[in-house]
mmCIF file of C-alpha atoms and ligand atoms in Angstrom:
data_model
loop_
_atom_site.group_PDB
_atom_site.id
_atom_site.type_symbol
_atom_site.label_atom_id
_atom_site.label_comp_id
_atom_site.label_asym_id
_atom_site.label_seq_id
_atom_site.Cartn_x
_atom_site.Cartn_y
_atom_site.Cartn_z
ATOM 1 C CA MET V 1 5.724 -16.834 1.830
ATOM 2 C CA THR V 2 8.188 -14.914 -0.245
ATOM 3 C CA ASP V 3 11.613 -15.595 -1.661
ATOM 4 C CA ARG V 4 13.753 -12.445 -1.758
ATOM 5 C CA ASN V 5 16.148 -14.177 -4.141
ATOM 6 C CA ALA V 6 13.410 -14.709 -6.759
ATOM 7 C CA ALA V 7 12.758 -11.912 -9.280
ATOM 8 C CA PRO V 8 10.403 -9.360 -7.688
ATOM 9 C CA LEU V 9 6.820 -9.129 -8.898
ATOM 10 C CA LEU V 10 6.973 -5.325 -8.943
ATOM 11 C CA SER V 11 10.160 -3.354 -9.172
ATOM 12 C CA VAL V 12 9.832 0.407 -8.702
ATOM 13 C CA ARG V 13 12.866 2.573 -9.505
ATOM 14 C CA ASN V 14 13.303 6.329 -9.118
ATOM 15 C CA LEU V 15 9.581 6.999 -9.482
ATOM 16 C CA THR V 16 8.876 10.731 -9.427
ATOM 17 C CA VAL V 17 5.410 12.297 -9.589
ATOM 18 C CA ASN V 18 4.719 15.929 -10.313
ATOM 19 C CA PHE V 19 1.449 17.840 -10.845
ATOM 20 C CA GLY V 20 3.103 20.950 -12.308
ATOM 21 C CA GLY V 21 4.609 22.248 -9.016
ATOM 22 C CA PRO V 22 7.271 20.629 -6.832
ATOM 23 C CA ASP V 23 7.717 16.856 -7.003
ATOM 24 C CA ILE V 24 5.165 15.160 -4.730
ATOM 25 C CA VAL V 25 6.891 11.801 -4.664
ATOM 26 C CA ASP V 26 10.525 11.655 -5.610
ATOM 27 C CA ASP V 27 12.994 8.950 -6.370
ATOM 28 C CA LEU V 28 10.730 6.229 -4.985
ATOM 29 C CA SER V 29 12.464 2.838 -5.238
ATOM 30 C CA PHE V 30 11.303 -0.488 -3.794
ATOM 31 C CA ASP V 31 10.500 -4.072 -4.762
ATOM 32 C CA ILE V 32 7.474 -6.229 -3.981
ATOM 33 C CA GLY V 33 8.164 -9.970 -3.983
ATOM 34 C CA GLN V 34 5.810 -12.617 -5.350
ATOM 35 C CA GLY V 35 3.196 -13.322 -2.681
ATOM 36 C CA GLU V 36 4.652 -10.719 -0.336
ATOM 37 C CA ILE V 37 2.552 -8.456 1.890
ATOM 38 C CA VAL V 38 4.207 -5.072 2.284
ATOM 39 C CA ALA V 39 2.844 -2.410 4.639
ATOM 40 C CA LEU V 40 3.376 1.093 3.268
ATOM 41 C CA VAL V 41 3.275 3.455 6.253
ATOM 42 C CA GLY V 42 3.814 7.162 6.780
ATOM 43 C CA GLU V 43 2.016 10.243 8.032
ATOM 44 C CA SER V 44 -0.707 11.981 6.049
ATOM 45 C CA GLY V 45 0.659 13.648 2.911
ATOM 46 C CA SER V 46 3.763 11.461 2.664
ATOM 47 C CA GLY V 47 2.757 10.269 -0.832
ATOM 48 C CA LYS V 48 1.380 6.781 -0.142
ATOM 49 C CA SER V 49 -1.739 7.213 -2.289
ATOM 50 C CA VAL V 50 -0.088 9.327 -5.008
ATOM 51 C CA GLY V 51 2.760 6.809 -5.360
ATOM 52 C CA SER V 52 0.342 3.865 -5.590
ATOM 53 C CA LEU V 53 -2.028 5.605 -8.004
ATOM 54 C CA ALA V 54 0.954 6.540 -10.207
ATOM 55 C CA ILE V 55 2.004 2.876 -10.401
ATOM 56 C CA MET V 56 -1.588 1.865 -11.221
ATOM 57 C CA GLY V 57 -1.695 4.491 -14.015
ATOM 58 C CA LEU V 58 -4.638 6.200 -12.354
ATOM 59 C CA LEU V 59 -3.354 9.783 -11.950
ATOM 60 C CA GLU V 60 -4.666 12.484 -14.231
ATOM 61 C CA ASN V 61 -2.596 15.568 -15.086
ATOM 62 C CA ALA V 62 0.542 14.148 -13.516
ATOM 63 C CA THR V 63 4.030 13.836 -14.980
ATOM 64 C CA ILE V 64 5.490 10.501 -13.952
ATOM 65 C CA GLN V 65 9.134 9.586 -14.409
ATOM 66 C CA GLY V 66 11.098 6.501 -13.501
ATOM 67 C CA SER V 67 10.096 2.897 -13.781
ATOM 68 C CA ALA V 68 7.580 0.414 -12.353
ATOM 69 C CA SER V 69 8.148 -2.997 -13.880
ATOM 70 C CA LEU V 70 5.580 -5.759 -13.304
ATOM 71 C CA SER V 71 6.789 -9.314 -13.847
ATOM 72 C CA GLY V 72 4.695 -12.405 -14.435
ATOM 73 C CA GLY V 73 2.802 -13.265 -11.251
ATOM 74 C CA ALA V 74 1.142 -16.321 -9.716
ATOM 75 C CA SER V 75 -1.567 -16.267 -12.418
ATOM 76 C CA SER V 76 1.023 -16.961 -15.163
ATOM 77 C CA GLY V 77 3.268 -19.198 -13.059
ATOM 78 C CA GLY V 78 5.712 -16.265 -13.098
ATOM 79 C CA GLN V 79 6.310 -16.827 -16.841
ATOM 80 C CA GLU V 80 4.886 -13.609 -18.334
ATOM 81 C CA ALA V 81 7.523 -11.118 -19.569
ATOM 82 C CA PRO V 82 7.919 -7.975 -17.403
ATOM 83 C CA THR V 83 5.714 -5.025 -18.355
ATOM 84 C CA GLU V 84 6.829 -1.420 -17.819
ATOM 85 C CA LEU V 85 3.811 0.340 -16.328
ATOM 86 C CA VAL V 86 5.127 3.926 -16.570
ATOM 87 C CA GLY V 87 4.108 5.286 -19.964
ATOM 88 C CA LEU V 88 2.032 2.215 -20.868
ATOM 89 C CA PRO V 89 -0.875 3.191 -23.181
ATOM 90 C CA ALA V 90 -4.198 3.610 -21.340
ATOM 91 C CA ARG V 91 -5.786 0.708 -23.205
ATOM 92 C CA ARG V 92 -3.075 -1.741 -22.050
ATOM 93 C CA LEU V 93 -3.219 -0.409 -18.496
ATOM 94 C CA ARG V 94 -6.989 -0.934 -18.417
ATOM 95 C CA ALA V 95 -6.500 -4.533 -19.518
ATOM 96 C CA LEU V 96 -3.989 -5.136 -16.702
ATOM 97 C CA ARG V 97 -6.062 -3.486 -13.987
ATOM 98 C CA GLY V 98 -8.359 -5.929 -12.230
ATOM 99 C CA ARG V 99 -6.640 -9.006 -13.663
ATOM 100 C CA ARG V 100 -2.930 -8.405 -12.836
ATOM 101 C CA ILE V 101 -3.026 -5.403 -10.504
ATOM 102 C CA SER V 102 -5.975 -4.125 -8.572
ATOM 103 C CA MET V 103 -6.687 -1.483 -5.973
ATOM 104 C CA ILE V 104 -8.959 -0.970 -2.998
ATOM 105 C CA PHE V 105 -9.366 2.801 -2.920
ATOM 106 C CA GLN V 106 -9.110 4.998 0.148
ATOM 107 C CA ASP V 107 -12.570 6.473 -0.477
ATOM 108 C CA PRO V 108 -15.047 3.632 -1.189
ATOM 109 C CA LEU V 109 -18.084 5.779 -2.025
ATOM 110 C CA SER V 110 -16.452 7.839 -4.753
ATOM 111 C CA SER V 111 -15.064 4.714 -6.394
ATOM 112 C CA LEU V 112 -18.368 2.817 -6.630
ATOM 113 C CA ASP V 113 -20.809 3.669 -9.436
ATOM 114 C CA PRO V 114 -23.827 5.316 -7.711
ATOM 115 C CA LEU V 115 -26.161 4.389 -10.578
ATOM 116 C CA GLN V 116 -25.418 0.687 -10.727
ATOM 117 C CA THR V 117 -26.385 -2.034 -8.246
ATOM 118 C CA ILE V 118 -23.653 -3.905 -6.398
ATOM 119 C CA GLY V 119 -24.609 -7.023 -8.388
ATOM 120 C CA GLY V 120 -24.219 -5.122 -11.681
ATOM 121 C CA GLN V 121 -20.772 -3.848 -10.664
ATOM 122 C CA ILE V 122 -19.515 -7.258 -9.578
ATOM 123 C CA ARG V 123 -20.898 -8.914 -12.740
ATOM 124 C CA GLU V 124 -19.137 -6.303 -14.880
ATOM 125 C CA VAL V 125 -15.732 -7.078 -13.291
ATOM 126 C CA LEU V 126 -16.256 -10.847 -13.531
ATOM 127 C CA LYS V 127 -17.345 -10.633 -17.183
ATOM 128 C CA ALA V 128 -14.323 -8.474 -18.060
ATOM 129 C CA HIS V 129 -11.735 -10.710 -16.417
ATOM 130 C CA THR V 130 -13.109 -14.260 -16.182
ATOM 131 C CA ARG V 131 -15.001 -16.643 -18.471
ATOM 132 C CA LEU V 132 -17.844 -17.121 -16.007
ATOM 133 C CA THR V 133 -21.429 -16.751 -17.258
ATOM 134 C CA GLY V 134 -24.967 -17.429 -16.027
ATOM 135 C CA ALA V 135 -25.372 -19.387 -12.790
ATOM 136 C CA ALA V 136 -21.604 -19.824 -12.294
ATOM 137 C CA LEU V 137 -21.087 -16.057 -12.485
ATOM 138 C CA HIS V 138 -23.925 -15.472 -10.012
ATOM 139 C CA SER V 139 -22.490 -18.065 -7.590
ATOM 140 C CA ARG V 140 -19.062 -16.435 -7.784
ATOM 141 C CA ALA V 141 -20.605 -13.004 -7.013
ATOM 142 C CA ILE V 142 -22.371 -14.491 -3.966
ATOM 143 C CA ALA V 143 -19.206 -16.282 -2.833
ATOM 144 C CA LEU V 144 -17.180 -13.065 -3.087
ATOM 145 C CA LEU V 145 -19.650 -11.145 -0.912
ATOM 146 C CA GLU V 146 -19.696 -14.006 1.604
ATOM 147 C CA GLN V 147 -15.897 -14.000 1.636
ATOM 148 C CA VAL V 148 -15.829 -10.343 2.725
ATOM 149 C CA GLY V 149 -18.364 -10.975 5.487
ATOM 150 C CA ILE V 150 -21.616 -9.680 3.935
ATOM 151 C CA VAL V 151 -24.415 -11.436 5.792
ATOM 152 C CA ASP V 152 -27.134 -11.263 3.121
ATOM 153 C CA PRO V 153 -25.212 -11.436 -0.165
ATOM 154 C CA GLU V 154 -28.290 -12.087 -2.319
ATOM 155 C CA GLY V 155 -30.004 -8.970 -0.901
ATOM 156 C CA CYS V 156 -26.806 -6.918 -1.233
ATOM 157 C CA LEU V 157 -26.512 -7.664 -4.974
ATOM 158 C CA ALA V 158 -29.787 -5.794 -5.585
ATOM 159 C CA LEU V 159 -28.766 -2.623 -3.712
ATOM 160 C CA LEU V 160 -27.277 0.646 -4.940
ATOM 161 C CA PRO V 161 -24.045 1.696 -3.103
ATOM 162 C CA GLN V 162 -25.684 4.601 -1.250
ATOM 163 C CA ARG V 163 -28.002 2.143 0.514
ATOM 164 C CA LEU V 164 -25.011 0.517 2.227
ATOM 165 C CA SER V 165 -23.228 1.558 5.419
ATOM 166 C CA GLY V 166 -19.580 2.714 5.223
ATOM 167 C CA GLY V 167 -18.336 -0.660 6.437
ATOM 168 C CA MET V 168 -20.461 -2.576 3.884
ATOM 169 C CA ARG V 169 -19.231 -0.341 1.058
ATOM 170 C CA GLN V 170 -15.635 -0.978 2.114
ATOM 171 C CA ARG V 171 -16.273 -4.717 2.011
ATOM 172 C CA VAL V 172 -17.905 -4.469 -1.423
ATOM 173 C CA MET V 173 -14.832 -2.547 -2.650
ATOM 174 C CA ILE V 174 -12.631 -5.371 -1.392
ATOM 175 C CA ALA V 175 -14.834 -7.965 -3.146
ATOM 176 C CA LEU V 176 -14.579 -6.014 -6.420
ATOM 177 C CA ALA V 177 -10.810 -5.652 -6.129
ATOM 178 C CA ILE V 178 -10.177 -9.355 -5.518
ATOM 179 C CA ALA V 179 -12.864 -10.649 -7.941
ATOM 180 C CA ALA V 180 -10.386 -11.506 -10.711
ATOM 181 C CA GLU V 181 -7.729 -12.788 -8.276
ATOM 182 C CA PRO V 182 -5.051 -10.244 -9.247
ATOM 183 C CA ASP V 183 -1.320 -10.916 -8.789
ATOM 184 C CA LEU V 184 -0.853 -7.645 -6.920
ATOM 185 C CA LEU V 185 -3.354 -5.731 -4.823
ATOM 186 C CA PHE V 186 -2.859 -2.159 -3.603
ATOM 187 C CA ALA V 187 -5.073 -1.778 -0.546
ATOM 188 C CA ASP V 188 -5.269 1.896 0.477
ATOM 189 C CA GLU V 189 -6.425 2.043 4.129
ATOM 190 C CA PRO V 190 -8.906 -0.785 3.430
ATOM 191 C CA THR V 191 -9.995 -1.281 7.013
ATOM 192 C CA THR V 192 -10.262 2.306 8.274
ATOM 193 C CA ALA V 193 -14.066 2.507 8.005
ATOM 194 C CA LEU V 194 -14.575 -0.854 9.714
ATOM 195 C CA ASP V 195 -15.126 -1.673 13.354
ATOM 196 C CA VAL V 196 -12.406 -3.646 15.111
ATOM 197 C CA THR V 197 -14.057 -7.072 14.732
ATOM 198 C CA VAL V 198 -14.723 -6.642 11.022
ATOM 199 C CA GLN V 199 -11.238 -5.155 10.618
ATOM 200 C CA ALA V 200 -9.726 -8.341 12.038
ATOM 201 C CA GLN V 201 -11.966 -10.427 9.709
ATOM 202 C CA VAL V 202 -10.864 -8.465 6.655
ATOM 203 C CA LEU V 203 -7.176 -8.775 7.587
ATOM 204 C CA ARG V 204 -7.615 -12.547 7.936
ATOM 205 C CA LEU V 205 -9.438 -12.638 4.595
ATOM 206 C CA LEU V 206 -6.677 -10.745 2.754
ATOM 207 C CA LYS V 207 -3.920 -12.800 4.347
ATOM 208 C CA GLY V 208 -5.826 -16.037 3.588
ATOM 209 C CA LEU V 209 -6.226 -14.936 -0.019
ATOM 210 C CA ARG V 210 -2.490 -14.413 -0.302
ATOM 211 C CA ASP V 211 -1.897 -17.880 1.171
ATOM 212 C CA GLN V 212 -4.380 -19.501 -1.261
ATOM 213 C CA THR V 213 -3.583 -17.644 -4.462
ATOM 214 C CA GLY V 214 -0.065 -16.232 -4.007
ATOM 215 C CA MET V 215 -1.394 -12.682 -4.496
ATOM 216 C CA ALA V 216 1.074 -10.013 -3.363
ATOM 217 C CA MET V 217 -0.217 -6.964 -1.557
ATOM 218 C CA VAL V 218 0.807 -3.388 -0.799
ATOM 219 C CA PHE V 219 -1.145 -2.555 2.320
ATOM 220 C CA ILE V 220 -1.274 1.205 2.934
ATOM 221 C CA THR V 221 -1.997 2.076 6.542
ATOM 222 C CA HIS V 222 -1.577 4.603 9.338
ATOM 223 C CA ASN V 223 -1.970 1.825 11.824
ATOM 224 C CA LEU V 224 1.226 0.144 12.998
ATOM 225 C CA ALA V 225 -0.700 -2.613 14.806
ATOM 226 C CA VAL V 226 -2.423 -3.497 11.542
ATOM 227 C CA ALA V 227 0.955 -3.410 9.789
ATOM 228 C CA SER V 228 2.427 -5.756 12.391
ATOM 229 C CA ALA V 229 -0.556 -8.114 12.051
ATOM 230 C CA ILE V 230 -0.366 -8.450 8.289
ATOM 231 C CA ALA V 231 2.988 -7.432 6.837
ATOM 232 C CA ASP V 232 6.044 -9.447 5.823
ATOM 233 C CA ARG V 233 7.870 -6.190 5.245
ATOM 234 C CA VAL V 234 7.403 -2.518 6.127
ATOM 235 C CA ILE V 235 8.237 0.419 3.875
ATOM 236 C CA VAL V 236 8.183 3.852 5.533
ATOM 237 C CA LEU V 237 7.555 6.947 3.414
ATOM 238 C CA TYR V 238 8.469 10.400 4.638
ATOM 239 C CA ALA V 239 7.875 13.581 2.613
ATOM 240 C CA GLY V 240 7.667 11.688 -0.678
ATOM 241 C CA GLN V 241 10.684 9.413 -0.158
ATOM 242 C CA VAL V 242 11.332 5.908 1.127
ATOM 243 C CA VAL V 243 13.226 6.346 4.420
ATOM 244 C CA GLU V 244 13.278 2.744 5.629
ATOM 245 C CA ASP V 245 12.464 -0.632 4.058
ATOM 246 C CA ALA V 246 12.866 -3.657 6.321
ATOM 247 C CA PRO V 247 11.466 -7.120 7.054
ATOM 248 C CA ALA V 248 8.601 -6.659 9.527
ATOM 249 C CA ASP V 249 10.322 -8.495 12.389
ATOM 250 C CA VAL V 250 13.458 -6.341 11.987
ATOM 251 C CA PHE V 251 11.426 -3.132 11.650
ATOM 252 C CA PHE V 252 9.433 -3.732 14.827
ATOM 253 C CA ARG V 253 12.445 -4.962 16.860
ATOM 254 C CA ARG V 254 15.188 -2.579 15.792
ATOM 255 C CA PRO V 255 14.203 0.126 13.313
ATOM 256 C CA ALA V 256 17.246 1.998 11.988
ATOM 257 C CA MET V 257 15.797 5.371 10.957
ATOM 258 C CA PRO V 258 15.101 7.911 13.737
ATOM 259 C CA TYR V 259 11.736 8.649 12.085
ATOM 260 C CA SER V 260 10.712 4.973 12.314
ATOM 261 C CA ARG V 261 11.782 4.920 15.964
ATOM 262 C CA ALA V 262 9.783 8.059 16.645
ATOM 263 C CA LEU V 263 6.706 6.542 15.006
ATOM 264 C CA LEU V 264 7.020 3.347 16.989
ATOM 265 C CA SER V 265 7.607 5.065 20.305
ATOM 266 C CA ALA V 266 4.692 7.441 19.673
ATOM 267 C CA ALA V 267 2.370 4.572 18.726
ATOM 268 C CA PRO V 268 -0.195 3.702 21.352
ATOM 269 C CA ARG V 269 0.159 0.351 23.048
ATOM 270 C CA LEU V 270 -1.008 -2.556 20.923
ATOM 271 C CA GLU V 271 -4.048 -3.234 23.093
ATOM 272 C CA ALA V 272 -5.218 0.358 22.726
ATOM 273 C CA VAL V 273 -4.662 0.155 18.984
ATOM 274 C CA LEU V 274 -6.736 -3.002 18.740
ATOM 275 C CA ALA V 275 -9.444 -1.328 20.787
ATOM 276 C CA GLY V 276 -9.805 1.231 18.016
ATOM 277 C CA TYR V 277 -7.261 3.963 18.803
ATOM 278 C CA GLY V 278 -5.005 2.797 16.063
ATOM 279 C CA HIS V 279 -4.031 5.812 14.015
ATOM 280 C CA LEU V 280 -0.401 6.536 13.660
ATOM 281 C CA GLU V 281 0.693 9.102 16.218
ATOM 282 C CA ALA V 282 3.008 11.675 14.762
ATOM 283 C CA PRO V 283 6.247 12.688 16.452
ATOM 284 C CA ARG V 284 6.480 16.420 17.336
ATOM 285 C CA GLY V 285 6.454 18.892 14.435
ATOM 286 C CA GLN V 286 5.131 18.478 10.921
ATOM 287 C CA VAL V 287 6.099 16.849 7.660
ATOM 288 C CA PRO V 288 7.525 19.553 5.319
ATOM 289 C CA SER V 289 5.138 20.284 2.447
ATOM 290 C CA PRO V 290 6.331 19.449 -1.094
ATOM 291 C CA GLY V 291 7.555 23.050 -1.715
ATOM 292 C CA GLN V 292 9.582 23.225 1.521
ATOM 293 C CA ARG V 293 11.633 20.069 1.471
ATOM 294 C CA GLY V 294 15.051 21.645 0.887
ATOM 295 C CA THR V 295 18.286 19.809 0.164
ATOM 296 C CA ALA V 296 19.113 18.384 3.633
ATOM 297 C CA CYS V 297 17.618 15.386 5.431
ATOM 298 C CA ARG V 298 13.865 16.008 5.265
ATOM 299 C CA PHE V 299 13.363 14.751 8.814
ATOM 300 C CA ALA V 300 16.027 17.089 10.272
ATOM 301 C CA ALA V 301 13.649 19.672 11.803
ATOM 302 C CA ARG V 302 11.969 16.952 13.874
ATOM 303 C CA CYS V 303 14.894 14.668 14.599
ATOM 304 C CA ASP V 304 16.352 14.446 18.127
ATOM 305 C CA ASP V 305 19.623 13.137 16.624
ATOM 306 C CA VAL V 306 20.179 15.910 14.072
ATOM 307 C CA ARG V 307 23.748 17.282 13.602
ATOM 308 C CA GLU V 308 24.771 20.063 11.282
ATOM 309 C CA THR V 309 27.211 17.627 9.687
ATOM 310 C CA PRO V 310 26.232 15.339 8.066
ATOM 311 C CA CYS V 311 22.446 15.836 8.432
ATOM 312 C CA LEU V 312 22.167 19.356 7.000
ATOM 313 C CA ALA V 313 25.040 19.131 4.517
ATOM 314 C CA SER V 314 23.136 17.108 1.917
ATOM 315 C CA MET V 315 20.225 14.767 1.408
ATOM 316 C CA PRO V 316 21.077 11.292 2.731
ATOM 317 C CA SER V 317 20.787 8.508 0.135
ATOM 318 C CA LEU V 318 18.843 5.314 0.687
ATOM 319 C CA VAL V 319 21.548 2.780 1.571
ATOM 320 C CA SER V 320 21.517 -0.929 2.191
ATOM 321 C CA ILE V 321 22.378 -1.824 5.771
ATOM 322 C CA ALA V 322 21.534 -5.527 5.591
ATOM 323 C CA ALA V 323 24.191 -7.443 7.504
ATOM 324 C CA ASN V 324 25.673 -10.642 6.083
ATOM 325 C CA GLY V 325 22.947 -13.201 5.467
ATOM 326 C CA GLU V 326 20.251 -10.791 6.639
ATOM 327 C CA ALA V 327 17.267 -10.050 4.436
ATOM 328 C CA HIS V 328 16.979 -6.786 2.540
ATOM 329 C CA HIS V 329 17.084 -3.661 4.736
ATOM 330 C CA THR V 330 17.572 -0.079 3.531
ATOM 331 C CA VAL V 331 17.585 3.233 5.392
ATOM 332 C CA ARG V 332 17.874 6.928 4.533
ATOM 333 C CA CYS V 333 19.813 8.378 7.474
ATOM 334 C CA ALA V 334 23.364 9.723 7.351
ATOM 335 C CA ARG V 335 23.962 8.713 11.009
ATOM 336 C CA TRP V 336 22.384 5.229 11.038
ATOM 337 C CA GLU V 337 25.659 3.487 11.864
ATOM 338 C CA GLU V 338 26.533 5.767 14.825
ATOM 339 C CA LEU V 339 22.962 5.519 16.110
ATOM 340 C CA ALA V 340 22.629 1.738 15.785
ATOM 341 C CA PRO V 341 21.787 0.209 19.177
HETATM 342 N N1 LIG T 401 -3.989 15.788 -7.732
HETATM 343 C C1 LIG T 401 -3.079 16.381 -6.951
HETATM 344 N N2 LIG T 401 -2.524 17.562 -7.327
HETATM 345 C C2 LIG T 401 -1.590 18.175 -6.551
HETATM 346 N N3 LIG T 401 -1.152 17.697 -5.361
HETATM 347 C C3 LIG T 401 -1.676 16.538 -4.936
HETATM 348 C C4 LIG T 401 -2.662 15.807 -5.700
HETATM 349 N N4 LIG T 401 -2.992 14.696 -5.015
HETATM 350 C C5 LIG T 401 -2.255 14.719 -3.882
HETATM 351 N N5 LIG T 401 -1.469 15.818 -3.834
HETATM 352 C C6 LIG T 401 -0.514 16.162 -2.773
HETATM 353 O O1 LIG T 401 0.407 15.091 -2.707
HETATM 354 C C7 LIG T 401 0.864 14.904 -1.365
HETATM 355 C C8 LIG T 401 0.780 13.450 -1.028
HETATM 356 O O2 LIG T 401 -0.578 13.064 -0.994
HETATM 357 P P1 LIG T 401 -1.088 11.586 -0.760
HETATM 358 O O3 LIG T 401 -2.566 11.623 -0.947
HETATM 359 O O4 LIG T 401 -0.323 10.639 -1.587
HETATM 360 O O5 LIG T 401 -0.723 11.363 0.764
HETATM 361 P P2 LIG T 401 -0.979 10.063 1.655
HETATM 362 O O6 LIG T 401 0.339 9.613 2.147
HETATM 363 O O7 LIG T 401 -1.800 9.087 0.905
HETATM 364 O O8 LIG T 401 -1.793 10.698 2.859
HETATM 365 P P3 LIG T 401 -3.065 10.122 3.686
HETATM 366 O O9 LIG T 401 -2.463 9.244 4.737
HETATM 367 O O10 LIG T 401 -3.684 11.351 4.247
HETATM 368 O O11 LIG T 401 -3.959 9.386 2.745
HETATM 369 C C9 LIG T 401 0.023 15.828 -0.494
HETATM 370 O O12 LIG T 401 0.819 16.975 -0.209
HETATM 371 C C10 LIG T 401 -1.139 16.194 -1.381
HETATM 372 O O13 LIG T 401 -1.615 17.484 -1.085
HETATM 373 S S1 LIG T 402 20.215 12.138 8.772
HETATM 374 FE FE1 LIG T 402 20.364 13.189 10.723
HETATM 375 S S2 LIG T 402 18.476 14.406 10.840
HETATM 376 FE FE2 LIG T 402 18.161 12.828 9.280
HETATM 377 S S3 LIG T 402 17.217 11.129 10.354
HETATM 378 FE FE3 LIG T 402 19.427 10.744 10.356
HETATM 379 S S4 LIG T 402 20.148 11.639 12.291
HETATM 380 FE FE4 LIG T 402 18.110 12.473 11.927
HETATM 381 MG MG1 LIG T 403 -3.708 8.407 1.084
#
């Protein structure tokens, strides 16, 4: 679905986020191709949400440095000039959100307006970003709710969010996020509150939407089975940094970073994951908190392959290890070559 030689839709370089203490996310660099589905994985606290919210311009009281450049997407035939999102005035960011970039938030209840019906909230998004009015707008609202598997869409439009179950709210959030057919969707754990059958439906829906519209997606998840079901590429975050970025088939067959290997070997078998035990199992030990990350490899305290030199001498850089003709593959491990299978 994606051409790595084409200009990326989103190009993130050296993104650093700070709330007044230590950097929470540092030196984050990655690309998202047009129409590409990228799974962003990593243990709790690794910076998946903070990094995504920073790119969306949705963090308050944060200092953000670096660059996140959004090129023209499927909606403009790729023709629109790139827009630098970091430092963009709030008014311009608001105009882009929904139409060009959109987000399904990790917590659906706090991101729905408790005082407005579902119908009112969907109509508001459609009015802001499309030219639909009257009966056409109503039909589109119904179609969106049907698309996300809501059985009685007409009834749902009249309800306030607190009348819905967790799973229904999650589906409404997805409908709102895709209403204006954005070029890029950040989906932060969008299927966590759903049962396994609905989870599979939603994954099919999001993948189908990408196939129909060319929408690219950053799919944030703890669940490696979900990542393997949906992603073209996997980006692993550890303690605020990218530690591996690889095509999904390469990542699942021969991950290069010891942390990725530890995650994959700790993951429950696929069948167990699909039966609902899907959360990412952590290797032994804990992710260092932002104030305790030091200047060596951040995974060193948990790594079975650690050596004083080179692992503790300095922080490994993110290097490209893509072999000739192979698609993009980067890793942050000073011993990747010695450890390669
Ligand atoms: N507003 C904030 N102010 C200060 N620190 C914050 C703020 N929001 C998040 N953090 C810290 O940033 C780090 C990364 O948090 P983030 O929510 O991005 O993690 P995550 O990878 O999304 O985790 P999870 O899988 O649990 O959702 C955590 O240490 C968290 O405590
Ligand atoms: S640099 Fe060393 S400690 Fe870090 S992941 Fe590689 S082998 Fe492990
Ligand atoms: Mg999060």
